[in-house]
Coordinates of C-alpha atoms in Angstrom, one line a residue:
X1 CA 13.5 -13.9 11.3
X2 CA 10.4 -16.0 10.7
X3 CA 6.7 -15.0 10.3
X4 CA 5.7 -17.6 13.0
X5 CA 8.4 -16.1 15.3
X6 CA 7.1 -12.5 14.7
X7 CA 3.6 -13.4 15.0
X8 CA 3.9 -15.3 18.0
X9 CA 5.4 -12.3 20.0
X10 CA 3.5 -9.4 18.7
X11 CA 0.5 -10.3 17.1
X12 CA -2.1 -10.9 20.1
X13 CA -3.7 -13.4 18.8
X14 CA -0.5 -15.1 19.0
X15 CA -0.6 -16.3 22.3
X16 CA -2.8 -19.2 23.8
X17 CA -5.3 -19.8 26.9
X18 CA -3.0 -22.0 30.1
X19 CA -4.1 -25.7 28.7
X20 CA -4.1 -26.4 32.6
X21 CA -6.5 -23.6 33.2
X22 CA -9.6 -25.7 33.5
X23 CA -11.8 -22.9 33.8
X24 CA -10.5 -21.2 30.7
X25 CA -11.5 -24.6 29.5
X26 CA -14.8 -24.7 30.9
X27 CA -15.8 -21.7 29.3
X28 CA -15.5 -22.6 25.8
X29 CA -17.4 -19.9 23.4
X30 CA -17.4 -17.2 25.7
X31 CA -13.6 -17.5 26.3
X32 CA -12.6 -13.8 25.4
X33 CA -11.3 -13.2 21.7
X34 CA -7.3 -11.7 21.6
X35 CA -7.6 -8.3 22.1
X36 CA -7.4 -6.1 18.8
X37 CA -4.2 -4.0 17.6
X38 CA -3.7 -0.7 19.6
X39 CA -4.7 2.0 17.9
X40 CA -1.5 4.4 17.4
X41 CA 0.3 7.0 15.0
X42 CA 3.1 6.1 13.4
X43 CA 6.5 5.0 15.6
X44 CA 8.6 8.1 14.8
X45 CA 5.4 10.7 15.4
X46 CA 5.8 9.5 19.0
X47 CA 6.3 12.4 21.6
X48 CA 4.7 14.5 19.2
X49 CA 1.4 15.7 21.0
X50 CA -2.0 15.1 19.0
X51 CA -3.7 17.8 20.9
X52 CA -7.7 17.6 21.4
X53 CA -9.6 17.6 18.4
X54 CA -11.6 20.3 17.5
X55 CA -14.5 21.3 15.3
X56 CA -13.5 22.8 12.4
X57 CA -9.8 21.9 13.0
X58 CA -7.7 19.9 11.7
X59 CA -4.1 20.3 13.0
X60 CA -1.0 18.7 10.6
X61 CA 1.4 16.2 12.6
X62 CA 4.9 16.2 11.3
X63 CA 8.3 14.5 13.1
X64 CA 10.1 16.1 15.6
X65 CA 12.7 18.0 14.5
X66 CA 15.3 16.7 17.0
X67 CA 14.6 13.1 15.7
X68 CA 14.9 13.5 11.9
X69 CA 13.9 10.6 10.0
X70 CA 16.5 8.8 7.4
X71 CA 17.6 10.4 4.4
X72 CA 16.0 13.9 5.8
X73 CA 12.7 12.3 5.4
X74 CA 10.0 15.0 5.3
X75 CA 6.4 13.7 6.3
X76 CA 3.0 15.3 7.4
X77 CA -0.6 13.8 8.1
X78 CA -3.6 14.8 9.0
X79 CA -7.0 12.8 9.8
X80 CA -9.5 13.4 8.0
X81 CA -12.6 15.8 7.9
X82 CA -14.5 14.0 10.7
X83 CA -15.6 10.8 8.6
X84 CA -14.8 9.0 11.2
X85 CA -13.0 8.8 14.7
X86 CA -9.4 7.8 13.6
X87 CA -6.8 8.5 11.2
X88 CA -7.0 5.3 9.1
X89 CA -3.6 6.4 7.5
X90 CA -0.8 4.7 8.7
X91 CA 3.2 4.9 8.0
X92 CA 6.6 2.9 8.5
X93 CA 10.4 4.6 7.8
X94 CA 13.3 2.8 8.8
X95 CA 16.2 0.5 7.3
X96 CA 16.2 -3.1 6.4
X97 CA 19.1 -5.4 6.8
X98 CA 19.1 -8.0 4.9
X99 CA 21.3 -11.4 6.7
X100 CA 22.4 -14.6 4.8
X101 CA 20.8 -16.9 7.4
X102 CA 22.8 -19.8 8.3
X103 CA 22.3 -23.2 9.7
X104 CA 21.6 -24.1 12.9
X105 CA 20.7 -19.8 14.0
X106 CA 18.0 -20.2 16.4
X107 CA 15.2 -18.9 15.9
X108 CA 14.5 -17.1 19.1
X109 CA 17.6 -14.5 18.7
X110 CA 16.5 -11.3 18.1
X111 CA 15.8 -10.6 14.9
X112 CA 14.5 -6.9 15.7
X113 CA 18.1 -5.2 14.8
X114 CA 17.2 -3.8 11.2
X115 CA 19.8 -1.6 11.4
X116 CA 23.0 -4.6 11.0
X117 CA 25.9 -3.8 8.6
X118 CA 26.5 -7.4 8.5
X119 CA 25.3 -7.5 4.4
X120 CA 22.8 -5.4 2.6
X121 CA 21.1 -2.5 4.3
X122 CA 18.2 -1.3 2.6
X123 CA 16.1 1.9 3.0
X124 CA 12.1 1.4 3.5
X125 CA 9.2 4.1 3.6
X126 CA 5.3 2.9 3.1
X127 CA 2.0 4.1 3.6
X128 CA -1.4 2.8 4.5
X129 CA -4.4 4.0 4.0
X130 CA -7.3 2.0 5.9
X131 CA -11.0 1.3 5.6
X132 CA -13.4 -0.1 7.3
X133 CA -11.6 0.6 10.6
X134 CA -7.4 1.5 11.2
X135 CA -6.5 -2.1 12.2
X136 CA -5.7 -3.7 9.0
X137 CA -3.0 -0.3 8.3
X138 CA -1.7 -0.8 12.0
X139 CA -1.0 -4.6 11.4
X140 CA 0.9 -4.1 7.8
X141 CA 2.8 -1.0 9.1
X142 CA 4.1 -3.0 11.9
X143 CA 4.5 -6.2 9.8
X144 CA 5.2 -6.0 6.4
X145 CA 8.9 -4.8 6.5
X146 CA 9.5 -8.1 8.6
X147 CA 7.8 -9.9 5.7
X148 CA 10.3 -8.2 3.4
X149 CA 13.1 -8.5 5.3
X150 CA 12.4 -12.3 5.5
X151 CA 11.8 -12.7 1.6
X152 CA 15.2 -10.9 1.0
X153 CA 17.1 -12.8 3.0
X154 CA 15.3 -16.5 1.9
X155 CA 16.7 -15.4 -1.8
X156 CA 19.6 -12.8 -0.6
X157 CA 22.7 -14.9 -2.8
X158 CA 20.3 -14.3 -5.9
X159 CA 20.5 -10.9 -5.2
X160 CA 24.3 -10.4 -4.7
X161 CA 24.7 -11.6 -8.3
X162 CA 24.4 -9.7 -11.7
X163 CA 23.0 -12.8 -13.0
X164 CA 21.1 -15.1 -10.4
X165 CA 21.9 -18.6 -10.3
X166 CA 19.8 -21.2 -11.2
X167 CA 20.1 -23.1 -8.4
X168 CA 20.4 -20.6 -4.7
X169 CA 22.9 -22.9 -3.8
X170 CA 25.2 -22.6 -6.2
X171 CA 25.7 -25.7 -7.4
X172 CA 25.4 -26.4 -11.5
X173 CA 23.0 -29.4 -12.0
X174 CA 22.9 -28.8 -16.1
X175 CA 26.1 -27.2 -17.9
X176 CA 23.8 -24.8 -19.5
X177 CA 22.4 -23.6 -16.3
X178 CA 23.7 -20.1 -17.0
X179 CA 22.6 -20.3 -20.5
X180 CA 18.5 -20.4 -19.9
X181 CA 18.8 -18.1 -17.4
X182 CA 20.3 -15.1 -19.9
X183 CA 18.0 -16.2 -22.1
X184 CA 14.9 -15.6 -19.8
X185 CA 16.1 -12.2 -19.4
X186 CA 16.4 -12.7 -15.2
X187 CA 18.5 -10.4 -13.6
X188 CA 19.0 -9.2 -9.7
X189 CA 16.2 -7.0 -9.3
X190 CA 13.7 -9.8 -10.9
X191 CA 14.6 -11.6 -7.8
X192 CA 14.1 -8.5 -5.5
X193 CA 10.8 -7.8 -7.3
X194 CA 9.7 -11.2 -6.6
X195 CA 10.4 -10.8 -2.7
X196 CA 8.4 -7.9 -2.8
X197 CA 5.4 -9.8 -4.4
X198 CA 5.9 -12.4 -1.9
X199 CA 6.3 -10.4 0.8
X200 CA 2.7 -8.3 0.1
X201 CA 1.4 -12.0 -0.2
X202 CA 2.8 -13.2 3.4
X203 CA 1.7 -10.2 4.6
X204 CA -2.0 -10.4 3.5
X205 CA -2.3 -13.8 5.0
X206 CA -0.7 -13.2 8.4
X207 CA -3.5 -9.8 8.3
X208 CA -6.2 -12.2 7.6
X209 CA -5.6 -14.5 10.6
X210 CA -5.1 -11.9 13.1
X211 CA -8.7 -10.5 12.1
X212 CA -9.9 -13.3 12.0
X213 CA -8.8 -13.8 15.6
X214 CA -9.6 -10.4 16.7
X215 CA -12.8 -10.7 15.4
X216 CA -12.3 -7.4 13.6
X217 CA -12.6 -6.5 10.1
X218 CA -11.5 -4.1 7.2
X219 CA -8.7 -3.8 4.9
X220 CA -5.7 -1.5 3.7
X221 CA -4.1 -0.1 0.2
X222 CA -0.3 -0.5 0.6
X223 CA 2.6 1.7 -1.0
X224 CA 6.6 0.7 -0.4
X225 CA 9.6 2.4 -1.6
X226 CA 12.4 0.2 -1.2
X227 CA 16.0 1.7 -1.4
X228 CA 18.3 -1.6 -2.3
X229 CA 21.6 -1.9 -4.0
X230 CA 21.4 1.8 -5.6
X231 CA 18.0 0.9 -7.0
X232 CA 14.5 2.1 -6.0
X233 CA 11.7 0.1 -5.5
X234 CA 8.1 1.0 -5.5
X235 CA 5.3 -1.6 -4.9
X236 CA 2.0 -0.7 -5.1
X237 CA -1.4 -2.2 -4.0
X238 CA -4.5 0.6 -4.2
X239 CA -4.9 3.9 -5.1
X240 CA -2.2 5.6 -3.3
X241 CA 0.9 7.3 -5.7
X242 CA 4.2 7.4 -6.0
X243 CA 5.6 10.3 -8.3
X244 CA 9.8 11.2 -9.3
X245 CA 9.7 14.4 -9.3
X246 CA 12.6 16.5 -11.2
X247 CA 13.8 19.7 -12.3
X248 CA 11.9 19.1 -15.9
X249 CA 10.3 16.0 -15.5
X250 CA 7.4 13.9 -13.7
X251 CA 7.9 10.4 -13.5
X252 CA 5.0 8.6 -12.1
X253 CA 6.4 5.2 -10.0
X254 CA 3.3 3.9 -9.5
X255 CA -0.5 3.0 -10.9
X256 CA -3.5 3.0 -9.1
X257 CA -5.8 -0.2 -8.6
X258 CA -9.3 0.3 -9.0
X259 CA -12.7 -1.7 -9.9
X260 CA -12.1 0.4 -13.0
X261 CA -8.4 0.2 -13.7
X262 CA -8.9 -3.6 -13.1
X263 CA -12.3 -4.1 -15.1
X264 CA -11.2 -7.1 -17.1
X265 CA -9.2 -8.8 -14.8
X266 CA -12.4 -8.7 -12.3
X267 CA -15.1 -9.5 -15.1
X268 CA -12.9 -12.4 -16.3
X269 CA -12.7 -14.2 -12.6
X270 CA -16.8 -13.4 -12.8
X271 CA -16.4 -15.4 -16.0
X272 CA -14.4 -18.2 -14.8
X273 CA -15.6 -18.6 -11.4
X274 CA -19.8 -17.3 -11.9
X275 CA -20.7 -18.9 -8.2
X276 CA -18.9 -16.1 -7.2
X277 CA -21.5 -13.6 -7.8
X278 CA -23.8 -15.4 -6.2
X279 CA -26.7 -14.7 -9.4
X280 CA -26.7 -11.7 -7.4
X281 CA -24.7 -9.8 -9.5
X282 CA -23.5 -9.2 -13.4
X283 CA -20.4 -9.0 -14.9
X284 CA -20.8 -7.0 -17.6
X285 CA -20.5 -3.5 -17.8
X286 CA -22.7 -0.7 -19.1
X287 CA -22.9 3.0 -19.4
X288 CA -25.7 3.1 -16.8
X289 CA -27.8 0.6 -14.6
X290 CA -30.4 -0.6 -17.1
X291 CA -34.1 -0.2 -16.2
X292 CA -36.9 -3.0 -17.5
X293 CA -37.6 -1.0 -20.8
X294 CA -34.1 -1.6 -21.9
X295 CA -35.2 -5.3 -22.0
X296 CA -34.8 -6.1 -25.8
X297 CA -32.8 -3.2 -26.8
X298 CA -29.5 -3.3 -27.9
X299 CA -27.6 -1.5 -25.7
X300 CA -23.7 -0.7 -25.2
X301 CA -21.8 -3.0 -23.4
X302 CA -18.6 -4.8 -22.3
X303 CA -17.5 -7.7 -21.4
X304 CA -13.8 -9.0 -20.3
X305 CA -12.2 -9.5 -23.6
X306 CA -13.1 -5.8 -24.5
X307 CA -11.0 -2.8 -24.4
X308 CA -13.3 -1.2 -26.5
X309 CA -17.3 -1.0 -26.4
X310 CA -20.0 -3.6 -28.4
X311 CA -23.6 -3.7 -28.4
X312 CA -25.7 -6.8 -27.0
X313 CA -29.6 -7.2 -26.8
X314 CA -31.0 -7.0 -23.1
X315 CA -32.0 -10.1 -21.6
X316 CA -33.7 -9.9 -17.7
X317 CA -30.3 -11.3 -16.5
X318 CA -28.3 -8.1 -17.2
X319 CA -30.8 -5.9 -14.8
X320 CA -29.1 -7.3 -12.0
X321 CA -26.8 -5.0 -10.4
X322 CA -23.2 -4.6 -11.8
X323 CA -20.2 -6.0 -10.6
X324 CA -18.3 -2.9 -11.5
X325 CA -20.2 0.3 -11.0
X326 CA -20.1 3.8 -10.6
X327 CA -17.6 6.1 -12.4
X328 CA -14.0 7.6 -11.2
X329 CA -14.1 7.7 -7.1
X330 CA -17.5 6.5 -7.0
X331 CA -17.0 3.6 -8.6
X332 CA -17.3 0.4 -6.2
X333 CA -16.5 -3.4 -6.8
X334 CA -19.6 -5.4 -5.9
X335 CA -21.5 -2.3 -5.0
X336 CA -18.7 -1.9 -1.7
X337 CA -15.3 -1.3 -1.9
X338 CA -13.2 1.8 -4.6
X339 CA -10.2 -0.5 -4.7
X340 CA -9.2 -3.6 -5.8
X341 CA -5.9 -4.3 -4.7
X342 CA -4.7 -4.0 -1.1
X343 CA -4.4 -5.8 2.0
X344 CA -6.8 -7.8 4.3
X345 CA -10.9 -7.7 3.2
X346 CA -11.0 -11.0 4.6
X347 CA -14.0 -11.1 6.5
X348 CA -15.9 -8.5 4.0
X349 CA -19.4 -9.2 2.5
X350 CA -21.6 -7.5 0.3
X351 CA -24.1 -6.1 2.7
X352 CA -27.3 -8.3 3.7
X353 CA -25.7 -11.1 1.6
X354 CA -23.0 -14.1 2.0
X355 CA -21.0 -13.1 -1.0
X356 CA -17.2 -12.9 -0.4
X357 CA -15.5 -9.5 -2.2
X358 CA -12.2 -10.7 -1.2
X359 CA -12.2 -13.7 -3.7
X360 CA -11.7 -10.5 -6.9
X361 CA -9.4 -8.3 -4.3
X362 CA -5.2 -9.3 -4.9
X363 CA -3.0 -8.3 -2.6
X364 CA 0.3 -8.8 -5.1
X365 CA 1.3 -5.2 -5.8
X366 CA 2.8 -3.8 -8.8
X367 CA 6.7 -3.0 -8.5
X368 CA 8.6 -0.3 -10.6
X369 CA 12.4 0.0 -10.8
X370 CA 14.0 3.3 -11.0
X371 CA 17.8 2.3 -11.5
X372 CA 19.9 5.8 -9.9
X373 CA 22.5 5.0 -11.9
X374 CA 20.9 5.5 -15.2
X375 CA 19.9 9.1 -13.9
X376 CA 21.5 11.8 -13.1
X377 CA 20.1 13.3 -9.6
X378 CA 19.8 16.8 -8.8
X379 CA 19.8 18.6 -5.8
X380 CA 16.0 18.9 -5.8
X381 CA 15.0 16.0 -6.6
X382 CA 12.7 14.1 -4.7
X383 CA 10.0 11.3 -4.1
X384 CA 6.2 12.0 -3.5
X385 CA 4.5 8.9 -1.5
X386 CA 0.8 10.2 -0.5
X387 CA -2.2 8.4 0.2
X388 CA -5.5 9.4 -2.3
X389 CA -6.1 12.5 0.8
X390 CA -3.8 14.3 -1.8
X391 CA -4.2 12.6 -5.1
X392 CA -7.9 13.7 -5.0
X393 CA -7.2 17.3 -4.8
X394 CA -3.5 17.8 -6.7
X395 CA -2.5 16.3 -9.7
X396 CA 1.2 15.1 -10.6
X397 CA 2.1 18.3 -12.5
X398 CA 0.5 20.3 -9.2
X399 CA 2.5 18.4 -6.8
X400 CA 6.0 18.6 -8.9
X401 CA 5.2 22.8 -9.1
X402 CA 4.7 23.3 -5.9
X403 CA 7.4 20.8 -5.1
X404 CA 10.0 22.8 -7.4
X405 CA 9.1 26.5 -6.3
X406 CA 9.1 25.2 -2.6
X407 CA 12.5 23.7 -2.4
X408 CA 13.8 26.3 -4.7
X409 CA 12.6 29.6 -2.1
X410 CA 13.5 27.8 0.6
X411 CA 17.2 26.4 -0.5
X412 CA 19.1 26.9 2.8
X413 CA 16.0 25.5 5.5
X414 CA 17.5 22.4 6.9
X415 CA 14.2 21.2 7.6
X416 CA 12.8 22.1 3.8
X417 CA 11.5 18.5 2.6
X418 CA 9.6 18.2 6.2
X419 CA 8.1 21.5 5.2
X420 CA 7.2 20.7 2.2
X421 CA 5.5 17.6 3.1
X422 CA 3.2 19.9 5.6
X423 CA 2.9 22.5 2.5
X424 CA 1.4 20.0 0.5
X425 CA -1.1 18.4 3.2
X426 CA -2.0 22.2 4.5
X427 CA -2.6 22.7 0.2
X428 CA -5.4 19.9 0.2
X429 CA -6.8 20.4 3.9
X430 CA -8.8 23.5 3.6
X431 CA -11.1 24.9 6.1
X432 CA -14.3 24.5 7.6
X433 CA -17.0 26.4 6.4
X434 CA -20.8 25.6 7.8
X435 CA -20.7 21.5 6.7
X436 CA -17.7 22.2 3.8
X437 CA -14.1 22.0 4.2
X438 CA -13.1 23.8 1.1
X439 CA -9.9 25.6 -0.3
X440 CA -8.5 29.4 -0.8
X441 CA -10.8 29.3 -4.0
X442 CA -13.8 27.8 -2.5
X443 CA -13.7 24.5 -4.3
X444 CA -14.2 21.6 -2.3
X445 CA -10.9 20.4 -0.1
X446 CA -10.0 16.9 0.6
X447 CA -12.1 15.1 3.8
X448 CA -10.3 12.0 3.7
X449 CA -7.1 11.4 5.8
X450 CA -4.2 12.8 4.6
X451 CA -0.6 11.3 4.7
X452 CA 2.5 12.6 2.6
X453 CA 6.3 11.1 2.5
X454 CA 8.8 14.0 0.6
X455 CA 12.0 11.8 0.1
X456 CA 15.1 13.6 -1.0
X457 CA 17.5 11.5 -3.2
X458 CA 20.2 13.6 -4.1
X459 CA 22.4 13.5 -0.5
X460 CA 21.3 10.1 0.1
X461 CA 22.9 7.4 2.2
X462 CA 25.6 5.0 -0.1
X463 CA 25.7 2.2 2.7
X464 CA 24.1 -0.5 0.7

């Protein structure tokens, strides 16, 4: 499967005006934009009715039972406390069959049948979680398990292989081939983590040209667990989380991507590439937004190099606003945006300016490898995928207790890891009261949209 053959029959903007149409012709600028993506829920929530909603309510969405998802999946969503008029959470579950392609396949055979036992089958699960609008989540949940899929199978006889060969086709141009590859330390999953990096990359590219066709705009953190070859995969992009969680242990699979997390990576592009801010903007960081009497002072400070904290004297420069500022969820990159990895941004500007945010955005996620046959999996065990919805409220020793007491009272319900997924959003939800959603306690709940994957790994599927 290619990207230009998927984009041309689903992505909208795929298709062209009749060249003989002289009156599509004649209409040049006004010729109507592609429509954008449909808004929808996910694929396997369909048939599941959405109901009106209501002031005050917000009801929880999980699969239908007669349609269970792969590996007794357990999900549950809910949108969020009237921020705005859609969920901007969006989710994909299904396999992945990865092909060796061979020469001469035409292209327009359908490449839709993920579910071939032809070579490797892999098991996928990722979440979205929009802003600015749900159309950046719709596009990479309906594209970027095709970017994958196409990425495996470009490299899939370097992933068959304990060592990868130098060369994918096998052939030995230097005797020591073998040699600098053991010494670089590359092994099978390097070349699936690579993929993965690629495929975020593909994926970002092909969002920003359907946008930019749309006309639309906004952007998506992205979180994949990929099941390959008795290894699991999780790639992250934003400030959504991944957590193992075991009978006595944690173990976080993923990091979250913020203007803070990613200070000096963002200061140093400032750095290198200063047009970027426009003289709008400063790089450097400080405890608060200086005022005109700090002109002079020495005040503390840092700068991209720094881990730590210096002092520099004020000059009139550094009262311009901060590229990085705020602290923990209010901080914003460029005064805008909380995260600064994820997909799309394209079109996104600092308000009532021209300068681009999307030039210090990266859309390559960070993968971790959790290798099952290092571990020894209980029955219990499970993997948490949640957007922030949850994050905000629960921490990762929250989530694991109620995770473990859960599973534990409820040991012979079939449909256990689905209820535990709606356990956990109903946890963070809370109810309406006067303007506040807030919990059983009376501390504030969580208003954003809410979507949680419970993944059991102990029965799981040993087809790949």
């Amino acid at each position: 499967m290619s990207s230009v053959w998927f984009k041309k029959h689903f992505f909208r903007s795929g298709s062209s005006a009749n060249p003989g149409n002289a009156e599509s012709l004649r209409r040049g600028v006004e010729q109507q934009l592609p429509a954008a993506p449909l808004y929808r829920r996910p694929k396997f929530l369909s048939g599941v009715c959405s109901g009106e909603r209501l002031p005050g309510r917000r009801p929880i969405y999980c699969p239908p039972r007669d349609r269970p998802l792969q590996w007794r999946t357990g999900y549950a969503e809910v949108i969020n406390a009237e921020k705005s008029e859609f969920n901007e959470d969006q989710a994909t579950c299904c396999q992945i069959s990865v092909r060796r392609r061979e020469i001469g396949m035409e292209e327009e055979q359908d490449w839709l049948i993920l579910c071939s036992n032809q070579y490797l089958v892999g098991y996928y699960w990722a979440l979205f979680d929009g802003h600015g609008g749900p159309d950046a989540a719709i596009i990479a949940s309906n594209y970027l398990h095709y970017c994958i899929k196409q990425k495996l199978e470009e490299v899939v006889e370097g992933i068959t292989e304990a060592q990868p060969p130098m060369h994918l086709s096998g052939c030995c141009i230097c005797p020591s081939d073998p040699q600098f590859v053991e010494e670089k330390q590359i092994q099978q999953e390097d070349v699936v983590i690579g993929a993965l990096e690629n495929a975020f990359q593909e994926c970002d590219e092909a969002i920003g040209q359907e946008m930019e066709a749309t006309n639309q705009s906004g952007g998506c953190t992205a979180l994949a667990a990929l099941y390959l070859q008795g290894k699991l995969y999780v790639a992250n992009a934003g400030d959504s989380r991944a957590i193992l969680v075991q009978k006595q242990s944690v173990v976080p699979l993923s990091s979250e991507f913020t203007p803070e997390t990613e200070r000096q990576r963002i200061q140093q592009l400032a750095f290198l590439c200063p047009k970027l801010l426009a003289d709008e903007f400063t790089r450097f960081e400080f405890p608060r937004r200086l005022k005109g009497d700090d002109v002079g002072q020495k005040v503390l400070y840092r700068d991209y190099s720094m881990a730590g904290w210096g002092y520099k004297t004020v000059e009139k420069a550094d009262l311009k606003y901060p590229l990085i500022h705020g602290h923990g969820k209010q901080t914003r990159l460029l005064g805008t945006l909380a995260v600064s990895r994820g997909l799309g941004d394209h079109q996104l500007k600092v308000i009532d300016t021209d300068i681009e945010v999307k030039p210090f955005l990266s859309c390559i996620p960070q993968v971790k490898v959790f290798d099952f046959a290092s571990h020894n999996i209980k029955e219990d065990d499970v993997l948490v995928l949640a957007t922030d919805g949850l994050w905000d409220i629960l921490s990762n020793e929250e989530v694991a207790q109620i995770g473990r007491s859960f599973l534990d009272e409820n040991r012979t319900d079939p449909y256990r890891f689905s209820e535990l997924a709606r356990c956990l959003v109903h946890r963070v939800r809370g109810k309406k009261n006067g303007h506040q959603w807030i919990l059983d306690g009376n501390s504030s709940a969580s208003y954003d949209d809410i979507s949680v994957f419970v993944i059991p790994l102990y029965n799981r599927d040993e087809d790949c």
